[in-house]
XYZ file of C-alpha atoms in Angstrom:
728
model
C 64.586 26.629 57.214
C 68.333 27.160 57.130
C 71.143 25.568 59.151
C 74.393 27.371 59.893
C 77.381 25.680 61.499
C 78.942 27.380 64.497
C 80.763 26.767 67.784
C 79.009 27.268 71.125
C 79.694 30.771 72.566
C 79.811 29.747 76.231
C 82.476 27.592 77.904
C 85.878 26.618 76.529
C 84.887 23.072 75.509
C 84.386 24.117 71.880
C 81.168 22.245 71.041
C 80.076 22.241 67.393
C 76.445 22.991 66.624
C 73.990 24.251 64.030
C 71.885 27.369 64.428
C 68.486 26.923 62.807
C 67.038 30.012 61.132
C 63.515 30.720 59.907
C 62.607 34.003 58.202
C 65.844 35.597 59.310
C 65.425 34.678 62.992
C 67.384 32.066 64.967
C 64.773 29.665 66.340
C 66.703 26.622 67.559
C 70.067 24.934 67.996
C 71.122 21.350 67.383
C 74.329 19.508 68.272
C 76.810 18.305 65.675
C 79.388 15.542 65.842
C 82.234 17.861 66.837
C 85.571 16.596 68.075
C 84.703 17.549 71.661
C 80.943 17.150 71.971
C 80.234 14.163 69.681
C 76.593 15.080 69.076
C 75.907 16.407 72.576
C 75.209 19.881 73.956
C 74.684 21.128 77.488
C 71.872 23.310 78.782
C 73.419 26.581 77.590
C 74.354 25.163 74.205
C 70.815 23.928 73.552
C 68.918 26.936 74.923
C 71.330 29.851 74.833
C 70.860 31.183 71.297
C 67.976 33.656 71.348
C 69.876 36.554 72.938
C 70.918 37.298 69.343
C 67.278 38.137 68.561
C 67.198 41.083 71.003
C 64.553 39.658 73.325
C 64.996 42.527 75.834
C 64.276 40.109 78.680
C 67.159 41.499 80.712
C 68.647 44.416 78.810
C 68.383 45.685 75.209
C 70.880 45.205 72.441
C 72.851 48.177 71.186
C 72.098 48.748 67.509
C 73.465 52.251 66.794
C 76.570 54.226 67.778
C 76.160 56.779 70.575
C 78.410 59.391 72.182
C 78.376 61.917 75.017
C 79.603 65.125 73.412
C 80.684 66.417 76.822
C 81.569 64.492 79.956
C 78.409 63.709 81.929
C 75.978 64.625 79.141
C 73.321 62.224 77.902
C 74.207 59.641 75.280
C 73.130 60.697 71.782
C 72.751 58.594 68.680
C 75.176 59.654 65.940
C 76.381 58.379 62.598
C 79.288 55.968 62.460
C 81.459 58.657 60.880
C 80.841 61.059 63.743
C 81.341 58.395 66.400
C 84.633 57.237 64.893
C 85.899 60.772 64.204
C 85.011 61.849 67.741
C 86.758 58.823 69.257
C 89.878 59.147 67.105
C 90.229 62.826 67.989
C 89.852 62.163 71.733
C 92.367 59.299 71.737
C 94.898 61.296 69.708
C 94.549 64.231 72.092
C 95.118 62.006 75.119
C 98.061 60.272 73.446
C 99.641 63.603 72.580
C 99.100 65.080 76.040
C 99.895 62.108 78.288
C 101.658 59.564 76.056
C 100.454 56.252 74.579
C 100.736 54.414 77.904
C 97.903 56.558 79.289
C 95.491 54.501 77.158
C 94.351 51.029 78.317
C 92.436 48.452 76.268
C 90.899 45.067 76.985
C 89.988 42.275 74.602
C 86.975 39.995 74.595
C 86.698 36.241 75.073
C 82.910 36.167 74.752
C 82.184 35.484 71.088
C 83.990 37.945 68.771
C 86.607 35.397 67.655
C 90.353 35.334 67.202
C 90.433 37.655 64.200
C 88.761 40.533 66.062
C 91.120 40.144 69.007
C 94.153 40.056 66.724
C 93.125 43.290 65.010
C 92.508 45.010 68.345
C 95.938 44.128 69.735
C 97.503 45.224 66.443
C 95.649 48.544 66.749
C 96.890 48.829 70.344
C 100.543 48.212 69.511
C 101.000 49.581 66.000
C 98.595 52.544 66.156
C 98.248 53.596 69.800
C 101.841 52.562 70.550
C 101.411 50.728 73.862
C 101.297 47.189 75.236
C 98.423 48.120 77.579
C 96.210 45.312 76.301
C 94.717 42.517 78.400
C 91.719 40.198 78.518
C 89.493 38.398 80.994
C 92.116 35.669 81.471
C 93.621 38.127 83.937
C 90.621 37.510 86.171
C 90.685 33.729 85.756
C 93.524 31.709 84.232
C 96.431 34.171 84.002
C 98.181 32.225 86.813
C 97.894 29.091 84.685
C 99.528 30.813 81.704
C 102.312 32.323 83.806
C 102.861 29.300 86.042
C 103.056 26.830 83.156
C 105.283 29.061 81.042
C 107.636 29.359 84.031
C 107.861 25.590 84.482
C 107.179 23.736 81.225
C 107.176 26.542 78.661
C 103.592 26.745 77.383
C 100.579 28.139 79.214
C 97.897 25.811 77.872
C 96.436 22.345 78.388
C 99.038 19.737 77.513
C 96.305 17.183 76.768
C 93.109 17.186 74.724
C 89.565 17.141 76.058
C 88.734 13.863 74.237
C 91.895 12.378 75.722
C 90.593 12.850 79.244
C 88.474 9.729 79.026
C 91.538 7.624 78.158
C 93.488 8.542 81.310
C 93.974 5.979 84.072
C 93.666 8.644 86.779
C 92.108 12.114 86.786
C 92.681 14.521 89.652
C 90.415 17.576 89.731
C 91.762 20.415 91.815
C 89.494 23.387 92.562
C 87.461 22.607 89.473
C 83.762 21.716 89.154
C 83.244 20.542 85.554
C 79.552 19.724 86.032
C 78.859 23.457 86.443
C 81.700 24.925 84.378
C 82.026 22.489 81.438
C 79.239 19.866 81.392
C 80.557 18.277 78.192
C 83.986 17.883 79.813
C 82.248 16.366 82.855
C 80.733 13.807 80.490
C 84.253 12.808 79.394
C 85.254 12.331 83.028
C 82.210 10.130 83.664
C 83.171 8.036 80.633
C 86.726 7.751 81.965
C 85.305 6.501 85.267
C 83.219 3.928 83.390
C 86.407 2.729 81.686
C 88.060 2.178 85.042
C 89.870 5.472 85.706
C 90.528 6.449 89.320
C 89.045 9.870 90.173
C 90.466 12.184 92.834
C 88.614 15.382 93.751
C 90.268 18.124 95.815
C 87.522 20.607 96.683
C 85.935 22.032 99.863
C 82.473 21.210 98.510
C 80.913 17.902 97.644
C 80.750 18.786 93.948
C 78.987 16.498 91.477
C 82.208 14.737 90.470
C 82.984 14.016 94.138
C 79.981 11.700 94.112
C 81.725 9.365 91.666
C 85.252 9.937 92.986
C 87.418 7.240 94.532
C 88.960 9.879 96.801
C 87.474 13.207 97.851
C 89.809 15.502 99.750
C 87.323 17.945 101.256
C 89.984 20.469 102.086
C 89.707 23.806 103.844
C 89.367 26.884 101.653
C 92.722 28.496 100.903
C 94.901 25.455 101.676
C 95.822 24.466 98.076
C 99.581 24.825 98.245
C 99.890 23.118 101.634
C 98.022 20.109 100.250
C 100.135 19.885 97.086
C 103.348 20.161 99.083
C 102.189 17.337 101.363
C 101.371 15.182 98.341
C 104.834 15.912 96.932
C 106.389 14.975 100.291
C 104.574 11.644 100.182
C 105.729 10.938 96.634
C 109.348 11.542 97.645
C 109.135 9.659 100.947
C 107.472 6.611 99.407
C 109.897 6.363 96.486
C 107.328 7.306 93.840
C 109.527 9.875 92.068
C 110.253 8.940 88.439
C 113.998 9.503 88.871
C 114.834 8.665 85.276
C 112.387 11.273 83.976
C 113.560 13.864 86.510
C 117.231 13.362 85.619
C 116.667 13.391 81.866
C 114.028 16.090 81.481
C 113.969 18.494 84.458
C 116.136 20.825 86.493
C 115.842 22.380 89.951
C 115.027 19.131 91.759
C 117.152 19.791 94.846
C 115.687 23.279 95.397
C 112.179 21.904 94.863
C 112.921 19.139 97.351
C 114.134 21.568 100.038
C 110.675 23.133 100.279
C 108.365 20.136 99.888
C 110.211 18.117 102.525
C 109.041 20.691 105.084
C 105.431 19.545 104.518
C 104.843 16.026 105.859
C 101.105 15.264 105.664
C 100.892 14.977 109.448
C 102.114 18.572 109.802
C 99.377 20.039 107.572
C 96.333 18.124 108.801
C 94.966 21.204 110.600
C 95.768 23.544 107.688
C 94.219 21.316 105.035
C 91.481 19.869 107.226
C 91.844 16.223 106.203
C 93.806 13.276 107.554
C 97.407 12.567 106.614
C 96.328 9.088 105.513
C 93.904 10.525 102.946
C 96.571 12.867 101.551
C 98.980 9.952 101.245
C 96.376 7.787 99.522
C 95.644 10.503 96.952
C 99.346 11.063 96.239
C 99.908 7.316 95.858
C 96.909 6.907 93.528
C 98.023 9.748 91.272
C 101.689 8.723 91.129
C 101.169 4.999 90.596
C 98.638 5.233 87.767
C 99.933 4.461 84.282
C 98.643 7.820 83.011
C 97.369 10.704 85.126
C 95.908 14.106 84.311
C 95.531 17.012 86.745
C 92.687 19.335 85.806
C 92.091 22.618 87.582
C 89.970 25.718 87.475
C 89.626 29.000 89.274
C 89.670 27.295 92.656
C 93.412 27.188 92.001
C 93.998 30.433 90.126
C 91.839 32.969 91.981
C 93.934 32.702 95.117
C 96.729 34.684 96.723
C 99.247 32.031 95.595
C 97.686 31.170 92.240
C 100.873 31.160 90.163
C 102.807 29.335 92.868
C 100.103 26.666 93.054
C 100.345 26.129 89.286
C 104.127 25.773 89.726
C 103.410 23.044 92.292
C 100.958 21.232 90.006
C 103.317 21.254 87.014
C 106.217 20.108 89.190
C 104.125 17.277 90.641
C 103.371 16.063 87.117
C 107.058 16.207 86.209
C 108.538 14.455 89.254
C 106.101 11.553 88.797
C 106.640 11.376 85.025
C 102.942 12.075 84.457
C 103.498 14.323 81.460
C 105.059 13.919 78.037
C 103.071 10.881 76.927
C 99.540 10.476 75.508
C 96.571 11.170 77.817
C 98.909 12.252 80.572
C 99.648 15.820 81.691
C 98.164 19.098 82.919
C 94.757 20.541 82.115
C 93.856 24.122 83.082
C 90.356 24.099 81.589
C 89.553 27.625 80.442
C 86.208 29.175 81.311
C 84.885 31.426 78.550
C 84.523 30.069 75.041
C 87.488 31.947 73.553
C 89.640 32.916 76.514
C 92.319 30.559 75.183
C 92.007 32.303 71.828
C 92.277 35.778 73.331
C 95.586 34.746 74.884
C 96.681 33.045 71.641
C 96.070 36.324 69.803
C 98.310 38.411 72.070
C 95.670 40.073 74.216
C 98.248 40.164 76.991
C 100.501 43.027 78.116
C 103.711 41.007 77.825
C 103.117 38.781 74.801
C 102.476 39.222 71.086
C 100.273 36.713 69.226
C 101.608 33.191 69.514
C 103.103 33.868 72.975
C 106.078 35.818 71.602
C 107.601 38.189 74.144
C 107.284 41.956 73.699
C 110.742 42.380 75.240
C 112.453 40.272 72.544
C 114.012 42.561 69.919
C 113.861 39.869 67.215
C 110.158 39.341 67.852
C 109.489 43.093 67.667
C 111.454 43.319 64.429
C 109.359 40.525 62.913
C 106.063 42.169 63.871
C 107.294 45.607 62.804
C 108.029 44.236 59.328
C 104.702 42.386 59.125
C 102.776 45.447 60.267
C 104.759 47.940 58.199
C 105.948 50.089 61.108
C 109.393 50.871 62.461
C 110.730 48.811 65.351
C 110.827 52.011 67.402
C 107.051 52.349 67.073
C 106.536 49.074 68.953
C 107.004 49.464 72.689
C 109.411 47.080 74.406
C 107.819 47.765 77.797
C 105.272 45.385 79.287
C 101.879 47.017 79.547
C 99.363 47.349 82.350
C 97.217 44.433 83.447
C 93.428 44.729 83.524
C 93.522 44.610 87.325
C 95.902 47.604 87.261
C 93.087 49.789 85.911
C 91.733 51.046 89.278
C 95.228 51.865 90.555
C 96.187 53.526 87.276
C 93.129 55.765 87.241
C 93.640 56.721 90.878
C 97.264 57.765 90.377
C 96.563 59.456 87.051
C 98.648 57.207 84.795
C 95.615 55.820 82.906
C 93.360 58.434 81.304
C 91.404 56.456 78.698
C 89.976 52.937 78.653
C 88.652 51.015 75.641
C 86.436 48.159 76.840
C 85.771 45.480 74.237
C 82.980 43.012 74.982
C 83.437 42.751 78.749
C 81.453 43.989 81.745
C 84.039 44.707 84.461
C 81.455 46.437 86.633
C 79.846 43.009 87.017
C 82.784 40.630 86.780
C 85.687 42.401 88.531
C 86.136 42.473 92.331
C 85.005 45.345 94.562
C 82.321 46.718 92.231
C 82.008 50.041 94.059
C 85.677 50.752 93.441
C 85.347 49.705 89.789
C 82.357 52.015 89.279
C 84.354 54.949 90.640
C 87.244 53.970 88.381
C 85.110 54.044 85.239
C 83.481 57.337 86.187
C 86.852 58.967 86.917
C 88.306 58.172 83.487
C 88.906 61.133 81.211
C 87.587 59.091 78.276
C 85.791 55.743 78.248
C 84.798 53.655 75.194
C 82.641 50.531 75.403
C 82.110 48.225 72.429
C 79.477 45.588 73.111
C 76.256 43.953 71.974
C 74.143 44.832 75.045
C 73.585 47.827 77.281
C 75.401 46.501 80.337
C 76.118 48.279 83.610
C 79.601 49.034 82.273
C 78.461 50.313 78.877
C 75.916 52.621 80.524
C 78.842 54.662 81.900
C 80.697 55.016 78.586
C 81.421 58.250 76.694
C 81.320 56.338 73.406
C 79.189 53.273 72.701
C 80.067 51.184 69.637
C 77.436 48.574 68.619
C 79.066 45.337 67.489
C 77.743 42.255 65.779
C 76.903 39.314 67.986
C 77.888 35.665 67.790
C 75.458 34.349 65.190
C 76.005 37.457 63.054
C 79.708 37.089 62.230
C 82.290 34.437 61.381
C 85.774 33.574 62.513
C 87.849 31.111 64.516
C 87.612 30.161 68.197
C 90.241 28.303 70.215
C 88.881 25.700 72.604
C 90.496 25.172 75.975
C 92.637 22.320 74.644
C 94.240 24.444 71.868
C 91.758 23.327 69.189
C 90.999 25.880 66.460
C 87.502 25.651 64.936
C 85.659 27.883 62.489
C 82.218 29.329 63.085
C 79.941 31.035 60.558
C 77.247 33.707 60.541
C 73.622 32.583 60.718
C 71.815 35.926 60.343
C 72.838 39.381 59.088
C 73.870 42.182 61.482
C 71.052 44.045 63.201
C 70.589 47.796 63.000
C 73.895 49.490 62.191
C 76.094 46.990 64.030
C 79.566 46.500 62.591
C 81.939 43.587 62.976
C 84.421 44.234 65.788
C 87.456 44.009 63.521
C 85.880 46.539 61.139
C 85.454 49.045 63.999
C 89.096 48.721 65.076
C 90.221 48.997 61.467
C 88.208 52.123 60.726
C 89.323 53.778 63.951
C 92.950 52.915 63.239
C 92.751 54.494 59.782
C 91.438 57.713 61.308
C 94.290 57.745 63.818
C 96.957 57.512 61.126
C 97.660 53.786 60.868
C 95.758 52.273 57.918
C 94.444 48.703 57.942
C 92.625 47.315 54.907
C 91.249 43.846 55.636
C 88.323 42.711 53.515
C 87.319 39.622 55.487
C 88.299 37.389 58.391
C 90.248 34.988 56.171
C 92.716 37.742 55.288
C 93.190 38.436 59.002
C 93.599 34.738 59.819
C 96.188 34.240 57.105
C 98.215 37.128 58.540
C 98.011 35.515 61.985
C 99.351 32.263 60.519
C 102.292 34.084 58.950
C 103.436 35.746 62.199
C 102.727 32.761 64.498
C 104.714 29.676 63.400
C 102.905 27.300 65.751
C 99.552 28.265 64.164
C 100.692 28.197 60.518
C 99.113 24.886 59.559
C 95.644 25.884 60.805
C 94.119 26.981 57.499
C 90.492 27.903 56.945
C 90.327 24.958 54.545
C 91.481 22.530 57.242
C 88.726 23.856 59.533
C 85.890 23.526 57.012
C 82.791 21.743 58.281
C 83.631 19.609 61.299
C 87.348 20.020 60.671
C 89.694 21.412 63.283
C 93.371 22.112 63.934
C 95.092 21.744 67.287
C 98.144 23.908 67.858
C 101.069 23.611 67.675
C 100.495 22.832 64.029
C 103.475 24.308 62.147
C 102.801 22.563 58.797
C 99.792 22.763 56.504
C 99.889 19.008 56.013
C 100.110 18.312 59.758
C 97.316 17.032 61.971
C 98.088 19.137 65.025
C 99.159 18.053 68.492
C 96.710 16.538 71.019
C 99.454 15.922 73.608
C 102.341 18.296 74.266
C 105.908 17.501 75.374
C 105.951 13.948 74.014
C 109.200 12.271 74.928
C 109.830 14.799 77.694
C 110.913 17.760 75.538
C 109.503 20.986 76.981
C 109.027 24.429 75.431
C 111.779 25.980 77.527
C 115.090 27.403 76.364
C 116.955 24.156 77.136
C 114.054 21.737 76.665
C 113.921 20.870 80.372
C 111.104 21.553 82.815
C 111.959 23.781 85.771
C 110.755 22.359 89.081
C 109.498 25.062 91.441
C 108.140 24.855 94.981
C 106.944 27.445 97.485
C 105.897 27.677 101.093
C 102.195 27.959 101.825
C 100.947 31.389 102.936
C 97.556 32.032 104.545
C 94.929 33.975 102.529
C 94.907 37.771 102.764
C 91.641 38.293 104.655
C 90.906 35.503 107.099
C 87.608 35.227 109.017
C 87.291 37.041 112.339
C 84.557 37.847 114.872
C 83.042 40.544 112.649
C 83.154 38.523 109.434
C 83.353 34.870 110.485
C 82.607 33.147 107.150
C 84.716 32.572 104.030
C 83.143 33.859 100.808
C 84.038 31.926 97.658
C 82.764 32.791 94.162
C 81.681 29.941 91.874
C 79.925 29.318 88.537
C 76.236 28.912 87.733
C 75.478 26.054 85.336
C 72.558 27.856 83.645
C 74.122 31.296 83.249
C 77.318 32.747 81.859
C 79.714 35.577 82.703
C 77.884 38.885 83.306
C 74.585 37.257 82.185
C 73.888 39.740 79.390
C 73.742 36.816 76.931
C 72.076 34.032 78.928
C 69.820 36.480 80.792
C 68.305 37.379 77.430
C 67.484 33.749 76.584
C 63.929 32.753 77.459
C 64.584 29.201 78.639
C 67.633 30.101 80.711
C 66.027 33.195 82.245
C 63.102 31.068 83.433
C 65.380 28.578 85.184
C 66.935 31.099 87.557
C 66.542 34.806 88.162
C 67.491 37.572 90.583
C 68.840 37.818 93.140
C 70.602 34.453 92.842
C 71.683 32.412 95.857
C 74.157 32.249 98.674
C 74.848 28.569 99.336
C 75.331 27.895 103.025
C 75.869 24.859 105.238
C 72.889 23.865 107.481
C 74.984 24.408 110.634
C 75.794 27.998 109.671
C 72.215 28.644 108.554
C 70.696 27.318 111.784
C 72.975 29.405 113.989
C 71.773 32.521 112.129
C 68.079 31.645 112.047
C 68.106 31.322 108.247
C 65.603 29.134 106.400
C 65.923 27.734 102.898
C 64.819 30.064 100.049
C 64.496 33.095 102.350
C 66.057 36.410 101.362
C 69.098 37.294 103.461
C 71.785 39.940 103.735
C 75.375 39.027 102.863
C 77.930 41.620 103.895
C 81.672 42.160 103.915
C 84.038 45.081 104.442
C 83.229 46.233 100.875
C 79.439 46.250 100.937
C 76.132 44.479 101.480
C 73.785 42.669 99.081
C 70.430 40.974 99.308
C 70.192 37.418 97.975
C 68.381 34.131 98.539
C 69.626 31.406 100.880
C 70.177 27.895 99.604
C 70.813 25.557 102.531
C 73.054 22.846 101.159
C 74.636 19.914 103.011
C 77.290 19.659 100.302
C 78.719 23.031 101.365
C 81.474 22.931 103.974
C 80.723 24.632 107.282
C 82.344 28.036 107.729
C 82.132 28.974 104.049
C 79.485 30.334 101.694
C 79.387 30.294 97.903
C 77.917 32.804 95.446
C 77.887 33.059 91.651
C 78.851 36.350 90.013
C 76.084 36.593 87.369
C 73.486 38.387 89.469
C 72.898 42.138 89.413
C 71.201 42.565 92.793
C 72.829 39.675 94.630
C 76.182 40.754 93.162
C 78.958 38.934 94.984
C 81.544 41.315 93.515
C 80.077 44.053 95.700
C 81.650 41.981 98.488
C 84.948 40.672 97.081
C 88.356 42.322 97.501
C 90.542 44.054 94.945
C 93.584 42.137 96.220
C 95.579 40.175 93.672
C 98.184 37.470 93.300
C 101.345 39.606 92.994
C 102.786 37.404 90.237
C 99.748 37.422 87.948
C 97.498 40.292 88.997
C 94.588 37.850 89.319
C 92.108 38.717 92.088
C 91.759 36.578 95.205
C 88.069 35.925 94.513
C 88.058 32.515 96.167
C 88.763 33.751 99.687
C 87.485 36.795 101.550
C 85.626 37.166 104.827
C 81.906 37.894 105.137
C 78.786 37.116 107.150
C 75.163 36.323 106.424
C 72.180 37.699 108.331
C 68.498 36.805 108.271
C 65.801 39.327 107.344
C 62.772 39.263 109.599
C 60.251 40.846 107.229
C 60.327 38.648 104.146
C 57.459 40.514 102.460
C 59.445 43.750 102.653
C 62.582 41.923 101.485
C 60.854 40.528 98.386
C 59.446 43.954 97.521
C 62.796 45.650 98.122
C 64.673 43.177 95.954
C 62.153 43.496 93.143
C 62.305 47.299 93.347
C 66.117 47.294 93.062
C 66.012 44.925 90.115
C 63.323 46.830 88.222
C 65.062 50.161 88.810
C 68.344 48.841 87.430
C 66.694 47.273 84.390
C 64.793 50.502 83.744
C 67.967 52.594 83.996
C 69.799 50.460 81.447
C 66.774 50.414 79.145
C 66.628 54.203 79.351
C 70.306 54.487 78.386
C 69.728 52.157 75.427
C 66.637 54.146 74.412
C 68.846 57.077 73.403
C 69.641 55.104 70.246
C 65.954 55.359 69.252
C 66.107 59.159 69.186
C 66.378 60.757 65.707
C 69.826 61.684 64.469
C 70.610 65.361 65.170
C 70.839 67.780 62.304
C 74.117 69.412 61.282
C 72.977 72.680 62.858
C 72.277 70.939 66.186
C 75.745 69.377 66.192
C 77.356 72.750 65.586
């Protein structure tokens, strides 16, 4: 029996663990005493390892490279040389014909590590010659990055996850840690046990609301109105930290002009709670010795996501609840390395280390490090991931390189996304499983999985940790960074890394705030929390100590905005609000957790629509029955879960399910400042199905047909390699 130290591949908490291997197969996982998890693991951490073993419970792993030699032809297994040569030739042809900005790429936050993402963005910028690189943060926390950079200068948590339990007050806003980050939820429970006041702002009675001192069960889509009313209360009741505001912020008068238009009494109908409750929450937050505001996609996946983050950061600043230990802002990232993907420059406007592509000095530095001319590095911001459908429609994007994501499952308006992928002139998908997205690709690159490679992840609180390989690669899978490197060499820009340490050391050299995070410092249970500019430093659990912000003048910029109603409000045809949420036992597109025996047994297709008893009764819906959910985009079959904790007038669905796919229903409408989709608010309705026997059979037929189709696509890799004569 062998034990190999790694970091959990699921949420952004960054839990340390061992993978236990017998005869070359991962058979178990055990928690380690990591800085975040302290010997604990959640359900996914304990039981979510065996997807590496290619269980084929949901969909098979991809073990060999495949291509379609002509558009629309069947996938065929080929050698790596042919796959890479074919891909390089196609990309060079498209670049020559349409220009480098006709090629779009996306990074992966789901297990490849920081080194792989760094090499991909380097390939994008130095070889392809475009800034058209993005990652799944666009769909979740891009408003947090943008909103915090606008106000306080850095788009990350200003506090550490362990520090949460030392705060005197924790306010959770649109964030359900029990489902999203169970180990973080444990820290919040411990804070409560130590006497912290807990405020929950959420339309549902989430688990944390049960232990909260104050639960503001607000109406969906009212975030900014509520925050403005809290700010009004803080001003009116003399709770502004005037000394902090005068010494460390700017823009107070302009901020004040907006928030003073939102007395709590004026927004009671909009928010759906009493003015007294809003005032109590504002008072509790502002008067605590230390307060932390934590938020999730209930804030960011809204029409005013960036503006809401502005409001949160400004609230922390005007009350002086930032710039001291255990006190600040906490956008808790979802996927295990989404913070790392952003750190590594998988963004269309930022190089690694959050250095702006429009800054000539930054470009000159990267040009020198990468041995290219400054002119070869574009100074134009690239396309966002959510620009892909528009770009394909208008002909500006011709090729798309998808790295470790499944946009056909995770992006809004799935029918539109499917058409987008099919209409591409050239589509590459690099993944570990045959997903719905990969099944449409012209080139399929098989990559190593978590458990088969090593590297560094960044946890949600800026903590770098190393992970190691437990088992060797399966089939002909290559490490992601090796694939990018070999493709880049074929396209005329050579890269010659021998291992991940060489890549990481280059990252440290070009990113001053990461420099002190050496592999040696991260050995074993070691970690490094950026900014960590010196090798001898310990890192930085709390940002902005003393009130110095990462802005040009060191001051925070206070920003406020008027509340605007959501894009698609309920009407007679679609009277319910649809909100997407997380599933505690599954992850992202489910290709990983759906291939884990224990997790697959806990919950399976078609998932659930959670509905209030009042709404269920008026529609003749009974618990556990199959129902139709429909919107202006489509209709899906799923199972009803009648839940008193759900607010009337709204329904909730998770996005992991293939048949009950909520993204068949959501809109491709985005926050104009971030490009993040408004997944938390669209209109829909739910209808009962009279013949439940037929419904069960129909659902099972749809599920089996989809699984069979993906298995058939993956089966092309089992065909013998063609001879030279056949290729010719």
